[in-house]
Amino acid sequence: MKFNFLIILCCTVTGIFINAQTVKEPLYFNEYLAYVKDKNLGLAAQKYNVGMAEASILTAGIFPDPQIEMETSNNGVSKDMGHTIEGAISWTLELGGKRKARIETAKNEAEYSKLQLQDYLRNLLADATLGYIEALKSKALLNVQKESYQSMLKLAKSDSIRYKLGDISKVTSQQSKLEASSLLNEVYHLEGTQQQSVTALSDFIGSDSTEKDVNGDLNSFNRNYNLNDLITQAVNERSDLLASKQNINTAASRIKLEKANRIIDLGLSAGAGHNTVANNEIAPSPAVNTVKLGISVPLKFSNRRNADLKIAEMGYSQAETEYRQIENSIRMEVTQAYQQYSSAQKQLQQFDNGMLKEAENILKGITYSYQRGESSILEVLNAQRTYNELRQNYFQLLAENAAALIDLERKAGIWDIDF
């Protein structure tokens, strides 16, 4: 007895140690979403676009740089006519509001980049949440299969004892044992699927998520929405439509910039020179200083070819057309997402009406009858499979309902997912 007690104790301690080694760090949705916002590499890369666009505003406001010219010459190498030293500074005087037009265009482009970043974040949060839902679903399906396996393993052990006592046949005992082995293989398969779904979250949080244990309630995705309100919300708030509208403003500012670029700029210059004494016997001259002022006017022959302006005008028309196309697509997308979500909600109601509970009661009843010898092992197996399929379908549907709600909120431009 003492020896058996020691064996049991050692096994228990070893089991506790093994379980302690395999305990995974819990990961909750709010924590996960914070990782996505702070550490996602794709989002970090997109933020550089905003920084570069804002830096372009400073570049657009820069005035043309002045130029300094220095020149010296020998007026007569063999004639002794003296030397000339000249210096000048010149710069371009921009006319037509070019600088203002550049700044306005750069500001519009920066605002467009910010809205594109918001739209990237909108889709990132939705995709990351869908990945989290997939991991939760895999975990739930794995738990269902484990419970089914444990239940069948318990029945197989009971049948083994009953066979030794002569209550059931060897074939019946073998069948329950075979069913338990089959369920164990399915457990192994779902363990791999669950591990893959958790590992896939690494792409969203920018670090390894393999040893994380996702937590959350798939029953938290129930909302009551009005379709017309959702469409209005989407048209007013969706970041991709706002970005498209901003793109129209950007295209309009490009037209202004091209028109401003067609106006001539003046080149202004000012300089001074010094001529040294000329000792030439024929034409001697004293040292003199000179002052120069100049203006240059470019001949804009290129203005007769207004291709750049036409391109800017076509870009504006294209931006307007894209805006109307996106607006129409949004109405369709929101409507379809709402229909999908409504369908998932109706299917869930079937389970809420007691379908799962009824299947569980049937399984318990048939199992009890089987243990009393009043029903066959096939009836137990069929009841067990029906109950497992219903539970699996239930979690599948919960995940589909959650995905439908996430997609609906993505399409409507709102976000209140929290579970």
GROMACS .gro file of C-alpha atoms in nm:
model
  419
    1MET     CA    1   0.000   0.000   0.000
    2LYS     CA    2   0.283   0.238   0.090
    3PHE     CA    3   0.455   0.163  -0.242
    4ASN     CA    4   0.134   0.226  -0.439
    5PHE     CA    5   0.079   0.548  -0.251
    6LEU     CA    6   0.429   0.668  -0.347
    7ILE     CA    7   0.368   0.585  -0.711
    8ILE     CA    8   0.041   0.779  -0.712
    9LEU     CA    9   0.206   1.072  -0.538
   10CYS     CA   10   0.495   1.080  -0.786
   11CYS     CA   11   0.259   1.063  -1.081
   12THR     CA   12   0.050   1.344  -0.938
   13VAL     CA   13   0.352   1.568  -0.879
   14THR     CA   14   0.489   1.488  -1.224
   15GLY     CA   15   0.153   1.570  -1.381
   16ILE     CA   16   0.141   1.900  -1.197
   17PHE     CA   17   0.494   1.980  -1.313
   18ILE     CA   18   0.414   1.899  -1.675
   19ASN     CA   19   0.099   2.109  -1.666
   20ALA     CA   20   0.294   2.396  -1.515
   21GLN     CA   21   0.540   2.373  -1.802
   22THR     CA   22   0.265   2.392  -2.064
   23VAL     CA   23   0.068   2.681  -1.912
   24LYS     CA   24   0.035   2.957  -2.169
   25GLU     CA   25   0.019   3.328  -2.106
   26PRO     CA   26  -0.340   3.455  -2.133
   27LEU     CA   27  -0.415   3.709  -2.405
   28TYR     CA   28  -0.726   3.928  -2.376
   29PHE     CA   29  -0.883   4.118  -2.660
   30ASN     CA   30  -0.820   4.471  -2.527
   31GLU     CA   31  -0.456   4.383  -2.467
   32TYR     CA   32  -0.432   4.227  -2.813
   33LEU     CA   33  -0.584   4.532  -2.983
   34ALA     CA   34  -0.341   4.760  -2.798
   35TYR     CA   35  -0.054   4.550  -2.937
   36VAL     CA   36  -0.199   4.585  -3.286
   37LYS     CA   37  -0.217   4.965  -3.262
   38ASP     CA   38   0.129   5.004  -3.107
   39LYS     CA   39   0.339   4.730  -3.266
   40ASN     CA   40   0.191   4.636  -3.602
   41LEU     CA   41   0.468   4.678  -3.858
   42GLY     CA   42   0.237   4.756  -4.148
   43LEU     CA   43   0.073   5.037  -3.953
   44ALA     CA   44   0.414   5.171  -3.851
   45ALA     CA   45   0.520   5.178  -4.217
   46GLN     CA   46   0.201   5.364  -4.316
   47LYS     CA   47   0.269   5.633  -4.056
   48TYR     CA   48   0.584   5.730  -4.244
   49ASN     CA   49   0.365   5.842  -4.534
   50VAL     CA   50   0.201   6.100  -4.308
   51GLY     CA   51   0.538   6.220  -4.180
   52MET     CA   52   0.675   6.256  -4.533
   53ALA     CA   53   0.362   6.441  -4.648
   54GLU     CA   54   0.386   6.684  -4.357
   55ALA     CA   55   0.753   6.743  -4.435
   56SER     CA   56   0.651   6.827  -4.792
   57ILE     CA   57   0.453   7.124  -4.658
   58LEU     CA   58   0.777   7.279  -4.530
   59THR     CA   59   0.944   7.209  -4.863
   60ALA     CA   60   0.659   7.370  -5.054
   61GLY     CA   61   0.696   7.694  -4.857
   62ILE     CA   62   1.063   7.743  -4.937
   63PHE     CA   63   1.147   8.053  -5.142
   64PRO     CA   64   1.379   8.017  -5.443
   65ASP     CA   65   1.742   8.031  -5.338
   66PRO     CA   66   1.946   8.333  -5.446
   67GLN     CA   67   2.258   8.288  -5.656
   68ILE     CA   68   2.594   8.457  -5.614
   69GLU     CA   69   2.818   8.509  -5.915
   70MET     CA   70   3.185   8.606  -5.905
   71GLU     CA   71   3.388   8.686  -6.214
   72THR     CA   72   3.730   8.824  -6.295
   73SER     CA   73   3.901   8.896  -6.624
   74ASN     CA   74   4.222   9.032  -6.768
   75ASN     CA   75   4.132   9.301  -7.019
   76GLY     CA   76   4.451   9.261  -7.215
   77VAL     CA   77   4.719   9.015  -7.136
   78SER     CA   78   4.985   9.188  -7.348
   79LYS     CA   79   4.829   9.535  -7.366
   80ASP     CA   80   4.829   9.607  -6.992
   81MET     CA   81   4.460   9.716  -6.992
   82GLY     CA   82   4.406   9.621  -6.626
   83HIS     CA   83   4.186   9.364  -6.454
   84THR     CA   84   3.812   9.350  -6.392
   85ILE     CA   85   3.655   9.194  -6.081
   86GLU     CA   86   3.276   9.162  -6.068
   87GLY     CA   87   3.026   9.014  -5.824
   88ALA     CA   88   2.648   8.982  -5.844
   89ILE     CA   89   2.357   8.829  -5.657
   90SER     CA   90   2.044   8.716  -5.839
   91TRP     CA   91   1.718   8.552  -5.742
   92THR     CA   92   1.384   8.458  -5.889
   93LEU     CA   93   1.075   8.655  -5.796
   94GLU     CA   94   0.782   8.413  -5.820
   95LEU     CA   95   0.459   8.565  -5.942
   96GLY     CA   96   0.103   8.433  -5.963
   97GLY     CA   97   0.088   8.288  -5.609
   98LYS     CA   98   0.303   7.983  -5.687
   99ARG     CA   99   0.428   7.946  -5.331
  100LYS     CA  100   0.077   7.969  -5.187
  101ALA     CA  101  -0.049   7.714  -5.440
  102ARG     CA  102   0.235   7.475  -5.355
  103ILE     CA  103   0.163   7.500  -4.984
  104GLU     CA  104  -0.209   7.445  -5.036
  105THR     CA  105  -0.142   7.138  -5.252
  106ALA     CA  106   0.103   6.995  -4.998
  107LYS     CA  107  -0.144   7.050  -4.712
  108ASN     CA  108  -0.418   6.873  -4.905
  109GLU     CA  109  -0.187   6.584  -4.983
  110ALA     CA  110  -0.089   6.559  -4.615
  111GLU     CA  111  -0.456   6.551  -4.511
  112TYR     CA  112  -0.519   6.284  -4.774
  113SER     CA  113  -0.233   6.075  -4.628
  114LYS     CA  114  -0.384   6.107  -4.278
  115LEU     CA  115  -0.721   5.985  -4.401
  116GLN     CA  116  -0.554   5.697  -4.584
  117LEU     CA  117  -0.384   5.605  -4.256
  118GLN     CA  118  -0.722   5.608  -4.079
  119ASP     CA  119  -0.863   5.380  -4.347
  120TYR     CA  120  -0.566   5.146  -4.313
  121LEU     CA  121  -0.625   5.134  -3.938
  122ARG     CA  122  -0.998   5.068  -3.992
  123ASN     CA  123  -0.925   4.762  -4.204
  124LEU     CA  124  -0.636   4.652  -3.982
  125LEU     CA  125  -0.851   4.647  -3.669
  126ALA     CA  126  -1.121   4.451  -3.848
  127ASP     CA  127  -0.875   4.198  -3.994
  128ALA     CA  128  -0.695   4.161  -3.660
  129THR     CA  129  -1.025   4.103  -3.481
  130LEU     CA  130  -1.128   3.843  -3.737
  131GLY     CA  131  -0.799   3.664  -3.671
  132TYR     CA  132  -0.868   3.673  -3.297
  133ILE     CA  133  -1.221   3.535  -3.355
  134GLU     CA  134  -1.074   3.252  -3.563
  135ALA     CA  135  -0.838   3.166  -3.278
  136LEU     CA  136  -1.127   3.171  -3.029
  137LYS     CA  137  -1.336   2.948  -3.255
  138SER     CA  138  -1.051   2.698  -3.292
  139LYS     CA  139  -1.007   2.692  -2.916
  140ALA     CA  140  -1.382   2.631  -2.860
  141LEU     CA  141  -1.395   2.351  -3.119
  142LEU     CA  142  -1.091   2.191  -2.961
  143ASN     CA  143  -1.253   2.201  -2.618
  144VAL     CA  144  -1.570   2.043  -2.758
  145GLN     CA  145  -1.367   1.761  -2.910
  146LYS     CA  146  -1.167   1.711  -2.590
  147GLU     CA  147  -1.485   1.685  -2.384
  148SER     CA  148  -1.629   1.440  -2.636
  149TYR     CA  149  -1.312   1.233  -2.621
  150GLN     CA  150  -1.308   1.231  -2.241
  151SER     CA  151  -1.672   1.125  -2.234
  152MET     CA  152  -1.611   0.844  -2.482
  153LEU     CA  153  -1.291   0.738  -2.304
  154LYS     CA  154  -1.485   0.712  -1.980
  155LEU     CA  155  -1.749   0.503  -2.156
  156ALA     CA  156  -1.481   0.280  -2.315
  157LYS     CA  157  -1.322   0.214  -1.975
  158SER     CA  158  -1.664   0.133  -1.833
  159ASP     CA  159  -1.733  -0.104  -2.124
  160SER     CA  160  -1.400  -0.275  -2.068
  161ILE     CA  161  -1.503  -0.351  -1.710
  162ARG     CA  162  -1.852  -0.458  -1.817
  163TYR     CA  163  -1.699  -0.692  -2.079
  164LYS     CA  164  -1.481  -0.856  -1.814
  165LEU     CA  165  -1.793  -0.898  -1.599
  166GLY     CA  166  -1.976  -1.051  -1.896
  167ASP     CA  167  -2.240  -0.780  -1.924
  168ILE     CA  168  -2.157  -0.688  -2.287
  169SER     CA  169  -1.987  -0.853  -2.580
  170LYS     CA  170  -1.626  -0.805  -2.684
  171VAL     CA  171  -1.733  -0.635  -3.009
  172THR     CA  172  -1.930  -0.373  -2.814
  173SER     CA  173  -1.633  -0.305  -2.588
  174GLN     CA  174  -1.399  -0.278  -2.886
  175GLN     CA  175  -1.634  -0.041  -3.069
  176SER     CA  176  -1.645   0.212  -2.786
  177LYS     CA  177  -1.266   0.189  -2.755
  178LEU     CA  178  -1.227   0.242  -3.130
  179GLU     CA  179  -1.456   0.544  -3.118
  180ALA     CA  180  -1.245   0.695  -2.838
  181SER     CA  181  -0.928   0.645  -3.047
  182SER     CA  182  -1.096   0.812  -3.346
  183LEU     CA  183  -1.197   1.110  -3.133
  184LEU     CA  184  -0.840   1.136  -3.000
  185ASN     CA  185  -0.708   1.166  -3.356
  186GLU     CA  186  -0.953   1.448  -3.416
  187VAL     CA  187  -0.830   1.617  -3.098
  188TYR     CA  188  -0.474   1.606  -3.234
  189HIS     CA  189  -0.593   1.756  -3.562
  190LEU     CA  190  -0.779   2.040  -3.393
  191GLU     CA  191  -0.482   2.108  -3.166
  192GLY     CA  192  -0.274   2.177  -3.476
  193THR     CA  193  -0.546   2.399  -3.622
  194GLN     CA  194  -0.576   2.593  -3.297
  195GLN     CA  195  -0.201   2.644  -3.272
  196GLN     CA  196  -0.187   2.772  -3.630
  197SER     CA  197  -0.468   3.021  -3.569
  198VAL     CA  198  -0.290   3.160  -3.263
  199THR     CA  199   0.042   3.178  -3.445
  200ALA     CA  200  -0.128   3.374  -3.725
  201LEU     CA  201  -0.188   3.656  -3.475
  202SER     CA  202   0.188   3.721  -3.475
  203ASP     CA  203   0.149   3.909  -3.802
  204PHE     CA  204  -0.088   4.157  -3.637
  205ILE     CA  205   0.099   4.222  -3.313
  206GLY     CA  206   0.449   4.230  -3.460
  207SER     CA  207   0.585   3.963  -3.225
  208ASP     CA  208   0.555   3.591  -3.155
  209SER     CA  209   0.211   3.490  -3.028
  210THR     CA  210   0.263   3.113  -3.030
  211GLU     CA  211   0.259   3.077  -2.651
  212LYS     CA  212  -0.049   3.296  -2.602
  213ASP     CA  213  -0.388   3.168  -2.485
  214VAL     CA  214  -0.669   3.375  -2.634
  215ASN     CA  215  -0.968   3.454  -2.413
  216GLY     CA  216  -1.310   3.595  -2.490
  217ASP     CA  217  -1.682   3.531  -2.513
  218LEU     CA  218  -1.821   3.464  -2.860
  219ASN     CA  219  -2.168   3.548  -2.731
  220SER     CA  220  -2.079   3.919  -2.711
  221PHE     CA  221  -2.158   4.006  -3.072
  222ASN     CA  222  -2.522   4.101  -3.068
  223ARG     CA  223  -2.633   4.447  -3.184
  224ASN     CA  224  -2.956   4.603  -3.301
  225TYR     CA  225  -2.901   4.824  -3.604
  226ASN     CA  226  -3.118   5.010  -3.851
  227LEU     CA  227  -3.003   4.974  -4.211
  228ASN     CA  228  -3.076   5.334  -4.314
  229ASP     CA  229  -2.890   5.466  -4.010
  230LEU     CA  230  -2.590   5.248  -4.096
  231ILE     CA  231  -2.583   5.373  -4.455
  232THR     CA  232  -2.599   5.735  -4.337
  233GLN     CA  233  -2.322   5.666  -4.086
  234ALA     CA  234  -2.104   5.507  -4.353
  235VAL     CA  235  -2.151   5.791  -4.603
  236ASN     CA  236  -2.064   6.047  -4.337
  237GLU     CA  237  -1.785   5.869  -4.152
  238ARG     CA  238  -1.610   5.606  -4.364
  239SER     CA  239  -1.248   5.705  -4.392
  240ASP     CA  240  -1.200   5.581  -4.748
  241LEU     CA  241  -1.489   5.801  -4.867
  242LEU     CA  242  -1.352   6.097  -4.669
  243ALA     CA  243  -1.012   6.030  -4.828
  244SER     CA  244  -1.173   6.024  -5.172
  245LYS     CA  245  -1.343   6.356  -5.099
  246GLN     CA  246  -1.011   6.499  -4.984
  247ASN     CA  247  -0.856   6.372  -5.305
  248ILE     CA  248  -1.097   6.599  -5.494
  249ASN     CA  249  -0.966   6.896  -5.294
  250THR     CA  250  -0.611   6.785  -5.370
  251ALA     CA  251  -0.687   6.761  -5.742
  252ALA     CA  252  -0.843   7.110  -5.735
  253SER     CA  253  -0.531   7.251  -5.569
  254ARG     CA  254  -0.316   7.088  -5.838
  255ILE     CA  255  -0.515   7.276  -6.102
  256LYS     CA  256  -0.447   7.602  -5.918
  257LEU     CA  257  -0.080   7.515  -5.898
  258GLU     CA  258  -0.057   7.439  -6.269
  259LYS     CA  259  -0.228   7.768  -6.352
  260ALA     CA  260   0.011   7.952  -6.123
  261ASN     CA  261   0.307   7.778  -6.286
  262ARG     CA  262   0.201   7.921  -6.624
  263ILE     CA  263   0.261   8.277  -6.501
  264ILE     CA  264   0.609   8.411  -6.573
  265ASP     CA  265   0.864   8.469  -6.299
  266LEU     CA  266   1.103   8.763  -6.294
  267GLY     CA  267   1.474   8.723  -6.254
  268LEU     CA  268   1.628   9.007  -6.049
  269SER     CA  269   1.998   9.074  -6.006
  270ALA     CA  270   2.225   9.331  -5.847
  271GLY     CA  271   2.602   9.347  -5.863
  272ALA     CA  272   2.917   9.554  -5.844
  273GLY     CA  273   3.246   9.555  -6.028
  274HIS     CA  274   3.594   9.704  -6.005
  275ASN     CA  275   3.827   9.785  -6.294
  276THR     CA  276   4.192   9.834  -6.201
  277VAL     CA  277   4.422  10.100  -6.349
  278ALA     CA  278   4.510  10.052  -6.717
  279ASN     CA  279   4.868  10.158  -6.796
  280ASN     CA  280   4.840  10.113  -7.168
  281GLU     CA  281   5.019  10.404  -7.345
  282ILE     CA  282   4.752  10.437  -7.612
  283ALA     CA  283   4.444  10.431  -7.386
  284PRO     CA  284   4.533  10.463  -7.020
  285SER     CA  285   4.243  10.472  -6.770
  286PRO     CA  286   4.205  10.511  -6.396
  287ALA     CA  287   4.056  10.253  -6.158
  288VAL     CA  288   3.674  10.263  -6.157
  289ASN     CA  289   3.391  10.095  -5.969
  290THR     CA  290   3.067   9.988  -6.136
  291VAL     CA  291   2.718   9.900  -6.012
  292LYS     CA  292   2.481   9.671  -6.201
  293LEU     CA  293   2.105   9.616  -6.172
  294GLY     CA  294   1.926   9.369  -6.394
  295ILE     CA  295   1.593   9.209  -6.468
  296SER     CA  296   1.521   8.904  -6.684
  297VAL     CA  297   1.188   8.803  -6.830
  298PRO     CA  298   1.147   8.443  -6.955
  299LEU     CA  299   0.973   8.385  -7.284
  300LYS     CA  300   0.706   8.127  -7.198
  301PHE     CA  301   0.666   7.960  -7.535
  302SER     CA  302   0.581   7.640  -7.344
  303ASN     CA  303   0.253   7.796  -7.228
  304ARG     CA  304   0.112   7.725  -7.571
  305ARG     CA  305   0.133   7.357  -7.477
  306ASN     CA  306  -0.088   7.321  -7.172
  307ALA     CA  307  -0.060   6.942  -7.131
  308ASP     CA  308   0.016   6.963  -6.756
  309LEU     CA  309  -0.291   7.176  -6.695
  310LYS     CA  310  -0.511   6.939  -6.894
  311ILE     CA  311  -0.372   6.644  -6.699
  312ALA     CA  312  -0.454   6.821  -6.370
  313GLU     CA  313  -0.809   6.894  -6.490
  314MET     CA  314  -0.859   6.532  -6.594
  315GLY     CA  315  -0.726   6.426  -6.255
  316TYR     CA  316  -0.995   6.638  -6.090
  317SER     CA  317  -1.269   6.479  -6.303
  318GLN     CA  318  -1.130   6.136  -6.223
  319ALA     CA  319  -1.132   6.212  -5.848
  320GLU     CA  320  -1.497   6.320  -5.866
  321THR     CA  321  -1.592   6.003  -6.052
  322GLU     CA  322  -1.405   5.782  -5.803
  323TYR     CA  323  -1.586   5.954  -5.516
  324ARG     CA  324  -1.928   5.877  -5.665
  325GLN     CA  325  -1.820   5.519  -5.736
  326ILE     CA  326  -1.699   5.465  -5.376
  327GLU     CA  327  -2.020   5.619  -5.239
  328ASN     CA  328  -2.233   5.380  -5.445
  329SER     CA  329  -2.017   5.084  -5.341
  330ILE     CA  330  -2.054   5.177  -4.975
  331ARG     CA  331  -2.434   5.166  -4.994
  332MET     CA  332  -2.418   4.820  -5.152
  333GLU     CA  333  -2.152   4.691  -4.910
  334VAL     CA  334  -2.340   4.807  -4.600
  335THR     CA  335  -2.664   4.655  -4.727
  336GLN     CA  336  -2.502   4.319  -4.800
  337ALA     CA  337  -2.318   4.313  -4.466
  338TYR     CA  338  -2.642   4.396  -4.284
  339GLN     CA  339  -2.822   4.112  -4.462
  340GLN     CA  340  -2.543   3.868  -4.371
  341TYR     CA  341  -2.550   3.973  -4.007
  342SER     CA  342  -2.930   3.946  -3.990
  343SER     CA  343  -2.911   3.594  -4.133
  344ALA     CA  344  -2.654   3.488  -3.872
  345GLN     CA  345  -2.868   3.632  -3.594
  346LYS     CA  346  -3.171   3.431  -3.709
  347GLN     CA  347  -2.969   3.109  -3.718
  348LEU     CA  348  -2.843   3.171  -3.365
  349GLN     CA  349  -3.198   3.199  -3.239
  350GLN     CA  350  -3.253   2.834  -3.331
  351PHE     CA  351  -2.985   2.731  -3.082
  352ASP     CA  352  -3.112   2.974  -2.823
  353ASN     CA  353  -3.450   2.798  -2.837
  354GLY     CA  354  -3.308   2.493  -2.656
  355MET     CA  355  -3.168   2.280  -2.939
  356LEU     CA  356  -2.839   2.213  -2.762
  357LYS     CA  357  -3.002   2.136  -2.429
  358GLU     CA  358  -3.239   1.892  -2.592
  359ALA     CA  359  -2.953   1.708  -2.767
  360GLU     CA  360  -2.760   1.689  -2.439
  361ASN     CA  361  -3.062   1.543  -2.257
  362ILE     CA  362  -3.109   1.285  -2.532
  363LEU     CA  363  -2.744   1.181  -2.506
  364LYS     CA  364  -2.765   1.148  -2.129
  365GLY     CA  365  -3.085   0.947  -2.156
  366ILE     CA  366  -2.950   0.706  -2.416
  367THR     CA  367  -2.622   0.666  -2.227
  368TYR     CA  368  -2.812   0.584  -1.909
  369SER     CA  369  -3.027   0.333  -2.098
  370TYR     CA  370  -2.717   0.176  -2.250
  371GLN     CA  371  -2.557   0.132  -1.909
  372ARG     CA  372  -2.874  -0.045  -1.796
  373GLY     CA  373  -2.864  -0.268  -2.105
  374GLU     CA  374  -3.176  -0.112  -2.259
  375SER     CA  375  -3.011   0.039  -2.571
  376SER     CA  376  -2.723  -0.044  -2.804
  377ILE     CA  377  -2.379   0.113  -2.837
  378LEU     CA  378  -2.475   0.237  -3.186
  379GLU     CA  379  -2.753   0.447  -3.038
  380VAL     CA  380  -2.507   0.600  -2.792
  381LEU     CA  381  -2.255   0.675  -3.066
  382ASN     CA  382  -2.518   0.834  -3.289
  383ALA     CA  383  -2.644   1.050  -3.003
  384GLN     CA  384  -2.285   1.147  -2.915
  385ARG     CA  385  -2.207   1.244  -3.275
  386THR     CA  386  -2.528   1.444  -3.308
  387TYR     CA  387  -2.453   1.632  -2.988
  388ASN     CA  388  -2.093   1.699  -3.096
  389GLU     CA  389  -2.200   1.820  -3.440
  390LEU     CA  390  -2.458   2.053  -3.287
  391ARG     CA  391  -2.203   2.201  -3.047
  392GLN     CA  392  -1.949   2.242  -3.324
  393ASN     CA  393  -2.208   2.401  -3.548
  394TYR     CA  394  -2.303   2.631  -3.263
  395PHE     CA  395  -1.950   2.761  -3.216
  396GLN     CA  396  -1.905   2.784  -3.590
  397LEU     CA  397  -2.219   2.995  -3.608
  398LEU     CA  398  -2.109   3.211  -3.314
  399ALA     CA  399  -1.786   3.280  -3.499
  400GLU     CA  400  -1.972   3.354  -3.823
  401ASN     CA  401  -2.205   3.589  -3.637
  402ALA     CA  402  -1.905   3.769  -3.484
  403ALA     CA  403  -1.736   3.793  -3.824
  404ALA     CA  404  -2.058   3.927  -3.979
  405LEU     CA  405  -2.083   4.198  -3.712
  406ILE     CA  406  -1.717   4.293  -3.755
  407ASP     CA  407  -1.764   4.318  -4.130
  408LEU     CA  408  -2.082   4.523  -4.085
  409GLU     CA  409  -1.907   4.771  -3.857
  410ARG     CA  410  -1.610   4.784  -4.092
  411LYS     CA  411  -1.841   4.868  -4.383
  412ALA     CA  412  -2.044   5.118  -4.176
  413GLY     CA  413  -1.735   5.301  -4.050
  414ILE     CA  414  -1.803   5.241  -3.681
  415TRP     CA  415  -1.615   5.045  -3.417
  416ASP     CA  416  -1.744   4.937  -3.076
  417ILE     CA  417  -1.613   4.580  -3.063
  418ASP     CA  418  -1.516   4.492  -2.706
  419PHE     CA  419  -1.541   4.153  -2.538
   0.00000   0.00000   0.00000
